[in-house]
PDB file of C-alpha atoms in Angstrom:
ATOM      1  CA  MET A 936       0.000   0.000   0.000  1.00 38.00           C
ATOM      2  CA  THR A 937       1.237   3.479  -0.860  1.00 37.00           C
ATOM      3  CA  PHE A 938       0.307   6.664   0.977  1.00 36.00           C
ATOM      4  CA  ILE A 939       1.550   8.968  -1.817  1.00 36.00           C
ATOM      5  CA  ASN A 940      -1.155   9.868  -4.285  1.00 40.00           C
ATOM      6  CA  SER A 941      -0.457   9.999  -7.932  1.00 37.00           C
ATOM      7  CA  SER A 942      -0.259  13.782  -8.142  1.00 38.00           C
ATOM      8  CA  VAL A 943       2.380  14.043  -5.416  1.00 37.00           C
ATOM      9  CA  GLU A 944       4.331  11.091  -6.798  1.00 39.00           C
ATOM     10  CA  ALA A 945       4.340  12.659 -10.201  1.00 39.00           C
ATOM     11  CA  SER A 946       5.845  15.879  -8.792  1.00 39.00           C
ATOM     12  CA  VAL A 947       8.846  14.156  -7.157  1.00 39.00           C
ATOM     13  CA  PRO A 948      11.936  14.115  -9.403  1.00 43.00           C
ATOM     14  CA  GLN A 949      12.917  10.588 -10.343  1.00 44.00           C
ATOM     15  CA  ASN A 950      16.573  11.101 -11.256  1.00 47.00           C
ATOM     16  CA  ILE A 951      17.995  12.267  -7.874  1.00 45.00           C
ATOM     17  CA  ASN A 952      20.547  10.124  -6.032  1.00 50.00           C
ATOM     18  CA  TRP A 953      18.866  10.339  -2.619  1.00 42.00           C
ATOM     19  CA  ALA A 954      21.483   8.195  -0.827  1.00 46.00           C
ATOM     20  CA  SER A 955      24.244  10.552  -1.925  1.00 49.00           C
ATOM     21  CA  MET A 956      22.302  13.620  -0.817  1.00 44.00           C
ATOM     22  CA  ILE A 957      21.565  12.121   2.615  1.00 39.00           C
ATOM     23  CA  ASN A 958      25.218  11.204   3.179  1.00 47.00           C
ATOM     24  CA  SER A 959      26.352  14.691   2.150  1.00 48.00           C
ATOM     25  CA  ALA A 960      23.846  16.361   4.445  1.00 43.00           C
ATOM     26  CA  ALA A 961      24.853  14.145   7.336  1.00 43.00           C
ATOM     27  CA  ALA A 962      28.505  14.967   6.814  1.00 44.00           C
ATOM     28  CA  ALA A 963      27.655  18.660   6.791  1.00 44.00           C
ATOM     29  CA  VAL A 964      25.742  18.652  10.048  1.00 42.00           C
ATOM     30  CA  VAL A 965      27.624  16.026  12.077  1.00 45.00           C
ATOM     31  CA  PRO A 966      30.726  17.524  13.772  1.00 47.00           C
ATOM     32  CA  THR A 967      33.990  15.662  13.605  1.00 46.00           C
ATOM     33  CA  ALA A 968      35.680  14.309  16.723  1.00 43.00           C
ATOM     34  CA  ALA A 969      38.060  17.254  16.584  1.00 44.00           C
ATOM     35  CA  THR A 970      35.113  19.661  16.507  1.00 42.00           C
ATOM     36  CA  PHE A 971      33.590  17.943  19.521  1.00 39.00           C
ATOM     37  CA  GLY A 972      36.932  18.317  21.315  1.00 45.00           C
ATOM     38  CA  VAL A 973      37.018  22.046  20.639  1.00 41.00           C
ATOM     39  CA  LEU A 974      33.409  22.499  21.710  1.00 39.00           C
ATOM     40  CA  LEU A 975      33.927  20.543  24.908  1.00 40.00           C
ATOM     41  CA  ALA A 976      37.089  22.465  25.719  1.00 44.00           C
ATOM     42  CA  LEU A 977      35.353  25.799  25.138  1.00 41.00           C
ATOM     43  CA  SER A 978      32.375  24.693  27.206  1.00 45.00           C
ATOM     44  CA  ALA A 979      34.551  23.492  30.071  1.00 46.00           C
ATOM     45  CA  GLY A 980      36.643  26.638  29.934  1.00 48.00           C
ATOM     46  CA  SER A 981      33.563  28.849  30.011  1.00 43.00           C
ATOM     47  CA  ALA A 982      32.098  26.907  32.932  1.00 43.00           C
ATOM     48  CA  LEU A 983      35.365  27.132  34.843  1.00 42.00           C
ATOM     49  CA  ALA A 984      35.639  30.860  34.196  1.00 44.00           C
ATOM     50  CA  ALA A 985      32.055  31.320  35.342  1.00 42.00           C
ATOM     51  CA  ASP A 986      32.734  29.398  38.536  1.00 48.00           C
ATOM     52  CA  GLU A 987      35.827  31.480  39.220  1.00 51.00           C
ATOM     53  CA  ASP A 988      33.976  34.705  38.514  1.00 60.00           C
ATOM     54  CA  GLU A 989      31.115  33.743  40.836  1.00 86.00           C
ATOM     55  CA  THR A 990      33.314  32.898  43.824  1.00 95.00           C
ATOM     56  CA  PHE A 991      34.006  35.772  46.195  1.00 98.00           C
ATOM     57  CA  ARG A 992      37.301  34.758  47.809  1.00 98.00           C
ATOM     58  CA  ILE A 993      38.625  36.358  50.993  1.00 98.00           C
ATOM     59  CA  GLY A 994      42.278  36.030  51.919  1.00 98.00           C
ATOM     60  CA  VAL A 995      43.279  36.282  55.586  1.00 98.00           C
ATOM     61  CA  MET A 996      46.975  37.070  55.868  1.00 98.00           C
ATOM     62  CA  LEU A 997      48.940  35.123  58.491  1.00 98.00           C
ATOM     63  CA  TYR A 998      52.380  35.512  60.021  1.00 98.00           C
ATOM     64  CA  ASP A 999      54.109  34.520  63.253  1.00 98.00           C
ATOM     65  CA  SER A1000      53.100  36.430  66.399  1.00 98.00           C
ATOM     66  CA  ILE A1001      49.909  37.802  64.849  1.00 98.00           C
ATOM     67  CA  LEU A1002      47.224  38.603  67.414  1.00 98.00           C
ATOM     68  CA  THR A1003      44.780  35.708  67.501  1.00 98.00           C
ATOM     69  CA  SER A1004      41.408  37.464  67.451  1.00 98.00           C
ATOM     70  CA  ASP A1005      42.429  39.694  64.540  1.00 98.00           C
ATOM     71  CA  VAL A1006      42.309  36.653  62.270  1.00 98.00           C
ATOM     72  CA  THR A1007      40.059  34.158  64.055  1.00 98.00           C
ATOM     73  CA  ALA A1008      37.199  36.705  64.105  1.00 98.00           C
ATOM     74  CA  PRO A1009      36.810  36.883  60.299  1.00 98.00           C
ATOM     75  CA  LEU A1010      37.511  33.158  59.992  1.00 98.00           C
ATOM     76  CA  GLU A1011      34.676  32.379  62.412  1.00 98.00           C
ATOM     77  CA  VAL A1012      32.211  34.921  61.014  1.00 98.00           C
ATOM     78  CA  PHE A1013      32.630  33.940  57.382  1.00 98.00           C
ATOM     79  CA  GLY A1014      33.111  30.281  58.271  1.00 98.00           C
ATOM     80  CA  ALA A1015      29.719  30.320  60.009  1.00 98.00           C
ATOM     81  CA  ALA A1016      28.105  32.140  57.087  1.00 98.00           C
ATOM     82  CA  ILE A1017      29.440  29.517  54.669  1.00 98.00           C
ATOM     83  CA  ALA A1018      28.694  26.490  56.877  1.00 98.00           C
ATOM     84  CA  ASN A1019      25.134  27.658  57.546  1.00 97.00           C
ATOM     85  CA  GLU A1020      24.606  28.415  53.855  1.00 97.00           C
ATOM     86  CA  VAL A1021      23.759  32.028  54.562  1.00 98.00           C
ATOM     87  CA  VAL A1022      26.062  33.019  51.699  1.00 97.00           C
ATOM     88  CA  GLU A1023      26.766  31.307  48.407  1.00 95.00           C
ATOM     89  CA  ASN A1024      29.948  31.246  46.364  1.00 96.00           C
ATOM     90  CA  VAL A1025      32.038  32.719  49.162  1.00 98.00           C
ATOM     91  CA  GLU A1026      35.350  31.203  50.184  1.00 98.00           C
ATOM     92  CA  ILE A1027      37.811  32.230  52.880  1.00 98.00           C
ATOM     93  CA  VAL A1028      41.448  31.140  52.731  1.00 98.00           C
ATOM     94  CA  THR A1029      44.605  31.753  54.748  1.00 98.00           C
ATOM     95  CA  ILE A1030      47.832  33.011  53.198  1.00 98.00           C
ATOM     96  CA  GLY A1031      51.337  33.485  54.544  1.00 98.00           C
ATOM     97  CA  ALA A1032      54.657  34.570  53.134  1.00 98.00           C
ATOM     98  CA  GLU A1033      55.163  30.807  53.045  1.00 98.00           C
ATOM     99  CA  ALA A1034      52.560  28.081  53.324  1.00 98.00           C
ATOM    100  CA  GLY A1035      52.538  26.125  56.568  1.00 98.00           C
ATOM    101  CA  LEU A1036      52.068  26.597  60.277  1.00 98.00           C
ATOM    102  CA  ILE A1037      52.374  29.848  62.187  1.00 98.00           C
ATOM    103  CA  LYS A1038      51.959  30.548  65.897  1.00 98.00           C
ATOM    104  CA  THR A1039      49.957  33.516  67.104  1.00 98.00           C
ATOM    105  CA  HIS A1040      51.087  35.812  69.887  1.00 98.00           C
ATOM    106  CA  GLU A1041      48.793  33.949  72.265  1.00 98.00           C
ATOM    107  CA  GLY A1042      50.267  30.583  71.264  1.00 98.00           C
ATOM    108  CA  LEU A1043      47.564  29.264  68.919  1.00 98.00           C
ATOM    109  CA  THR A1044      48.868  27.345  65.912  1.00 98.00           C
ATOM    110  CA  LEU A1045      47.232  28.209  62.612  1.00 98.00           C
ATOM    111  CA  ALA A1046      47.932  26.979  59.091  1.00 98.00           C
ATOM    112  CA  ALA A1047      48.517  29.162  56.054  1.00 98.00           C
ATOM    113  CA  GLU A1048      46.943  27.176  53.216  1.00 98.00           C
ATOM    114  CA  TYR A1049      48.758  29.171  50.558  1.00 98.00           C
ATOM    115  CA  SER A1050      51.970  31.079  50.179  1.00 98.00           C
ATOM    116  CA  VAL A1051      52.149  34.456  48.474  1.00 98.00           C
ATOM    117  CA  ALA A1052      53.632  32.591  45.510  1.00 98.00           C
ATOM    118  CA  ASN A1053      50.655  30.305  44.851  1.00 98.00           C
ATOM    119  CA  ALA A1054      47.664  32.084  46.389  1.00 98.00           C
ATOM    120  CA  PRO A1055      44.484  32.166  44.272  1.00 97.00           C
ATOM    121  CA  GLU A1056      42.778  35.319  43.065  1.00 97.00           C
ATOM    122  CA  LEU A1057      41.284  37.351  45.901  1.00 98.00           C
ATOM    123  CA  ASP A1058      38.305  39.656  46.134  1.00 98.00           C
ATOM    124  CA  ALA A1059      39.086  40.793  49.674  1.00 98.00           C
ATOM    125  CA  ILE A1060      42.211  40.870  51.846  1.00 98.00           C
ATOM    126  CA  ILE A1061      42.262  41.029  55.649  1.00 98.00           C
ATOM    127  CA  VAL A1062      45.434  41.941  57.540  1.00 98.00           C
ATOM    128  CA  GLY A1063      45.831  41.511  61.289  1.00 98.00           C
ATOM    129  CA  SER A1064      48.342  42.938  63.725  1.00 98.00           C
ATOM    130  CA  SER A1065      51.330  42.177  65.885  1.00 98.00           C
ATOM    131  CA  TYR A1066      53.016  43.972  68.766  1.00 98.00           C
ATOM    132  CA  ASP A1067      56.076  44.196  66.532  1.00 98.00           C
ATOM    133  CA  MET A1068      55.142  45.092  62.978  1.00 98.00           C
ATOM    134  CA  ASP A1069      58.676  45.682  61.717  1.00 98.00           C
ATOM    135  CA  PRO A1070      59.278  42.069  60.561  1.00 98.00           C
ATOM    136  CA  VAL A1071      56.024  42.197  58.621  1.00 98.00           C
ATOM    137  CA  LEU A1072      56.643  45.577  57.013  1.00 98.00           C
ATOM    138  CA  ASP A1073      60.201  44.514  56.149  1.00 98.00           C
ATOM    139  CA  ASN A1074      59.045  41.264  54.500  1.00 98.00           C
ATOM    140  CA  GLU A1075      59.346  42.184  50.834  1.00 98.00           C
ATOM    141  CA  ALA A1076      57.421  39.165  49.510  1.00 98.00           C
ATOM    142  CA  PHE A1077      54.556  39.735  51.948  1.00 98.00           C
ATOM    143  CA  MET A1078      54.294  43.451  51.266  1.00 98.00           C
ATOM    144  CA  THR A1079      54.579  43.030  47.490  1.00 98.00           C
ATOM    145  CA  PHE A1080      51.744  40.530  47.596  1.00 98.00           C
ATOM    146  CA  VAL A1081      49.472  42.845  49.588  1.00 98.00           C
ATOM    147  CA  ARG A1082      50.356  45.773  47.353  1.00 98.00           C
ATOM    148  CA  GLU A1083      49.735  43.931  44.066  1.00 98.00           C
ATOM    149  CA  ARG A1084      46.739  41.823  45.089  1.00 98.00           C
ATOM    150  CA  GLY A1085      45.228  44.662  47.073  1.00 98.00           C
ATOM    151  CA  ALA A1086      45.132  46.796  43.951  1.00 98.00           C
ATOM    152  CA  GLU A1087      42.915  44.151  42.330  1.00 98.00           C
ATOM    153  CA  ALA A1088      40.683  43.395  45.329  1.00 98.00           C
ATOM    154  CA  GLU A1089      37.181  44.749  45.850  1.00 98.00           C
ATOM    155  CA  TRP A1090      37.685  45.129  49.607  1.00 98.00           C
ATOM    156  CA  LEU A1091      40.623  45.673  51.928  1.00 98.00           C
ATOM    157  CA  ALA A1092      40.423  45.308  55.695  1.00 98.00           C
ATOM    158  CA  SER A1093      42.768  45.650  58.623  1.00 98.00           C
ATOM    159  CA  ASN A1094      42.505  45.082  62.346  1.00 98.00           C
ATOM    160  CA  CYS A1095      44.615  46.946  64.907  1.00 98.00           C
ATOM    161  CA  SER A1096      48.113  47.688  63.550  1.00 98.00           C
ATOM    162  CA  GLY A1097      47.307  45.758  60.387  1.00 98.00           C
ATOM    163  CA  ALA A1098      46.515  49.296  59.203  1.00 98.00           C
ATOM    164  CA  TYR A1099      50.289  49.840  59.046  1.00 98.00           C
ATOM    165  CA  VAL A1100      50.456  47.252  56.251  1.00 98.00           C
ATOM    166  CA  LEU A1101      47.661  48.878  54.259  1.00 98.00           C
ATOM    167  CA  ALA A1102      49.282  52.276  54.797  1.00 98.00           C
ATOM    168  CA  ASP A1103      52.737  51.160  53.678  1.00 98.00           C
ATOM    169  CA  ALA A1104      51.142  49.433  50.686  1.00 98.00           C
ATOM    170  CA  GLY A1105      49.663  52.784  49.658  1.00 98.00           C
ATOM    171  CA  PHE A1106      45.959  52.074  50.252  1.00 98.00           C
ATOM    172  CA  LEU A1107      45.218  54.622  52.970  1.00 98.00           C
ATOM    173  CA  LYS A1108      46.226  57.854  51.231  1.00 97.00           C
ATOM    174  CA  GLY A1109      43.462  60.344  51.879  1.00 97.00           C
ATOM    175  CA  VAL A1110      41.333  57.600  53.422  1.00 98.00           C
ATOM    176  CA  ARG A1111      39.496  57.862  56.728  1.00 98.00           C
ATOM    177  CA  ALA A1112      40.755  55.033  58.913  1.00 98.00           C
ATOM    178  CA  THR A1113      41.326  53.833  62.447  1.00 98.00           C
ATOM    179  CA  THR A1114      43.738  51.560  64.285  1.00 98.00           C
ATOM    180  CA  TYR A1115      44.404  50.596  67.897  1.00 98.00           C
ATOM    181  CA  PRO A1116      44.436  53.436  70.447  1.00 97.00           C
ATOM    182  CA  GLY A1117      48.015  54.727  70.353  1.00 97.00           C
ATOM    183  CA  GLY A1118      48.692  53.375  66.857  1.00 97.00           C
ATOM    184  CA  GLU A1119      47.643  56.665  65.350  1.00 97.00           C
ATOM    185  CA  VAL A1120      51.010  58.135  66.415  1.00 97.00           C
ATOM    186  CA  TRP A1121      52.934  55.885  64.019  1.00 97.00           C
ATOM    187  CA  LEU A1122      50.413  56.422  61.256  1.00 97.00           C
ATOM    188  CA  LYS A1123      50.497  60.211  61.585  1.00 97.00           C
ATOM    189  CA  LEU A1124      54.289  60.214  61.608  1.00 97.00           C
ATOM    190  CA  ASN A1125      54.750  57.915  58.622  1.00 97.00           C
ATOM    191  CA  HIS A1126      51.578  58.563  56.619  1.00 98.00           C
ATOM    192  CA  PRO A1127      50.275  62.068  57.371  1.00 97.00           C
ATOM    193  CA  SER A1128      47.773  61.952  54.494  1.00 97.00           C
ATOM    194  CA  ILE A1129      45.588  59.433  56.355  1.00 98.00           C
ATOM    195  CA  ASN A1130      42.474  60.872  57.973  1.00 97.00           C
ATOM    196  CA  ILE A1131      42.735  59.009  61.286  1.00 97.00           C
ATOM    197  CA  ASP A1132      39.634  58.692  63.454  1.00 96.00           C
ATOM    198  CA  ILE A1133      40.873  56.938  66.580  1.00 95.00           C
ATOM    199  CA  ASN A1134      37.554  57.500  68.369  1.00 95.00           C
ATOM    200  CA  GLU A1135      35.796  55.083  66.024  1.00 97.00           C
ATOM    201  CA  THR A1136      35.963  51.318  66.562  1.00 98.00           C
ATOM    202  CA  VAL A1137      35.275  50.425  62.906  1.00 98.00           C
ATOM    203  CA  VAL A1138      35.652  52.781  59.955  1.00 98.00           C
ATOM    204  CA  VAL A1139      34.456  52.171  56.404  1.00 98.00           C
ATOM    205  CA  ASP A1140      35.746  54.501  53.701  1.00 98.00           C
ATOM    206  CA  GLN A1141      35.639  53.715  50.005  1.00 97.00           C
ATOM    207  CA  ASN A1142      36.558  50.022  49.786  1.00 98.00           C
ATOM    208  CA  VAL A1143      38.579  49.940  53.024  1.00 98.00           C
ATOM    209  CA  ILE A1144      37.468  48.691  56.444  1.00 98.00           C
ATOM    210  CA  THR A1145      39.728  49.366  59.432  1.00 98.00           C
ATOM    211  CA  SER A1146      39.187  48.551  63.100  1.00 98.00           C
ATOM    212  CA  ASN A1147      40.751  48.814  66.550  1.00 98.00           C
ATOM    213  CA  GLY A1148      41.409  45.086  66.446  1.00 98.00           C
ATOM    214  CA  SER A1149      41.197  42.483  69.224  1.00 97.00           C
ATOM    215  CA  MET A1150      37.504  41.764  69.980  1.00 96.00           C
ATOM    216  CA  VAL A1151      36.471  44.683  67.763  1.00 98.00           C
ATOM    217  CA  SER A1152      37.700  42.486  64.898  1.00 98.00           C
ATOM    218  CA  TYR A1153      34.336  40.713  65.131  1.00 98.00           C
ATOM    219  CA  ALA A1154      32.510  43.972  64.459  1.00 98.00           C
ATOM    220  CA  ALA A1155      34.782  44.562  61.458  1.00 98.00           C
ATOM    221  CA  ALA A1156      34.125  41.043  60.169  1.00 98.00           C
ATOM    222  CA  PHE A1157      30.368  41.571  60.401  1.00 98.00           C
ATOM    223  CA  GLU A1158      30.775  44.872  58.554  1.00 98.00           C
ATOM    224  CA  LEU A1159      32.618  43.131  55.728  1.00 98.00           C
ATOM    225  CA  LEU A1160      29.949  40.405  55.657  1.00 98.00           C
ATOM    226  CA  LYS A1161      27.280  43.101  55.403  1.00 98.00           C
ATOM    227  CA  GLN A1162      29.105  44.749  52.506  1.00 98.00           C
ATOM    228  CA  VAL A1163      29.610  41.440  50.701  1.00 97.00           C
ATOM    229  CA  ALA A1164      26.301  39.660  51.361  1.00 97.00           C
ATOM    230  CA  GLY A1165      23.866  42.154  52.876  1.00 97.00           C
ATOM    231  CA  ALA A1166      22.665  43.489  56.212  1.00 98.00           C
ATOM    232  CA  GLU A1167      20.138  40.693  56.770  1.00 98.00           C
ATOM    233  CA  GLU A1168      22.760  38.003  56.276  1.00 98.00           C
ATOM    234  CA  ALA A1169      25.151  39.780  58.633  1.00 98.00           C
ATOM    235  CA  ARG A1170      22.417  40.004  61.299  1.00 98.00           C
ATOM    236  CA  GLU A1171      21.627  36.312  60.921  1.00 98.00           C
ATOM    237  CA  ILE A1172      25.222  35.291  61.575  1.00 98.00           C
ATOM    238  CA  ALA A1173      25.498  37.820  64.415  1.00 98.00           C
ATOM    239  CA  ASP A1174      22.511  36.066  65.999  1.00 98.00           C
ATOM    240  CA  THR A1175      23.966  32.621  65.274  1.00 98.00           C
ATOM    241  CA  LEU A1176      27.217  33.485  67.056  1.00 98.00           C
ATOM    242  CA  TYR A1177      25.375  35.274  69.910  1.00 97.00           C
ATOM    243  CA  TYR A1178      27.172  38.489  69.010  1.00 97.00           C
ATOM    244  CA  SER A1179      23.829  40.295  69.006  1.00 96.00           C
ATOM    245  CA  ARG A1180      23.122  39.090  72.541  1.00 96.00           C
ATOM    246  CA  LEU A1181      26.525  40.296  73.672  1.00 94.00           C
ATOM    247  CA  VAL A1182      25.945  43.745  72.198  1.00 93.00           C
ATOM    248  CA  ARG A1183      22.491  44.006  73.782  1.00 94.00           C
ATOM    249  CA  ALA A1184      23.807  42.906  77.170  1.00 95.00           C
ATOM    250  CA  PHE A1185      26.629  45.435  76.994  1.00 90.00           C
ATOM    251  CA  ASN A1186      24.260  48.249  75.999  1.00 92.00           C
ATOM    252  CA  GLU A1187      21.865  47.359  78.824  1.00 93.00           C
ATOM    253  CA  ALA A1188      24.718  47.316  81.316  1.00 93.00           C
ATOM    254  CA  GLN A1189      25.771  50.787  80.192  1.00 90.00           C
ATOM    255  CA  SER A1190      22.269  52.272  80.406  1.00 85.00           C
TER     256      SER A1190
END
């Protein structure tokens, strides 16, 4: 039985090599293995670039004798935000002049995951303090890293005398900033262009966050979280870590 009526059948050319045409068309539309390889490589490369672009990566700088809370505060705040899935595509890493273990001033051992030579791209850099900042400021590899990567970062932050590092790296010129009480003397002497507000615990100016350090480092970490993820997300983690309760209790005790 045929389903083609006579009029349609009569209109179809009878002298065409249909097998040849089908093979030619198939060859035209079916990519070669090499083409598939190129397409897959481009697709994988695009996906990888997208993943890298979507990740907001924070680098916490480590060195021996750093004050513990200056670095553990942001590690805890952002660690909690990541673990509780309050933020997406945020990563926090630790970086030292060399990768490996360091010991804080208070004796806590921390690990620098990366060295300044192999650290990934960073969107924010946090620098803590030490009672003796000279070895840090004199470390050429460390300072070069902060200077070069800081110029590319969206946010820069320092706690306590970590402001000395940002100042020496050239990021506090004409910027309103704070440091630990007493640290303003060094800053004024060595970097007179800085607008120092020592009466403030946390100062945000342009893309720079500075703080008094120590326990105030938590307030600075929440400020950075607010800037990166939003005020609601920062409040949620402040509640999770009972920081909000602490602030309320302190305010009530002062009233």
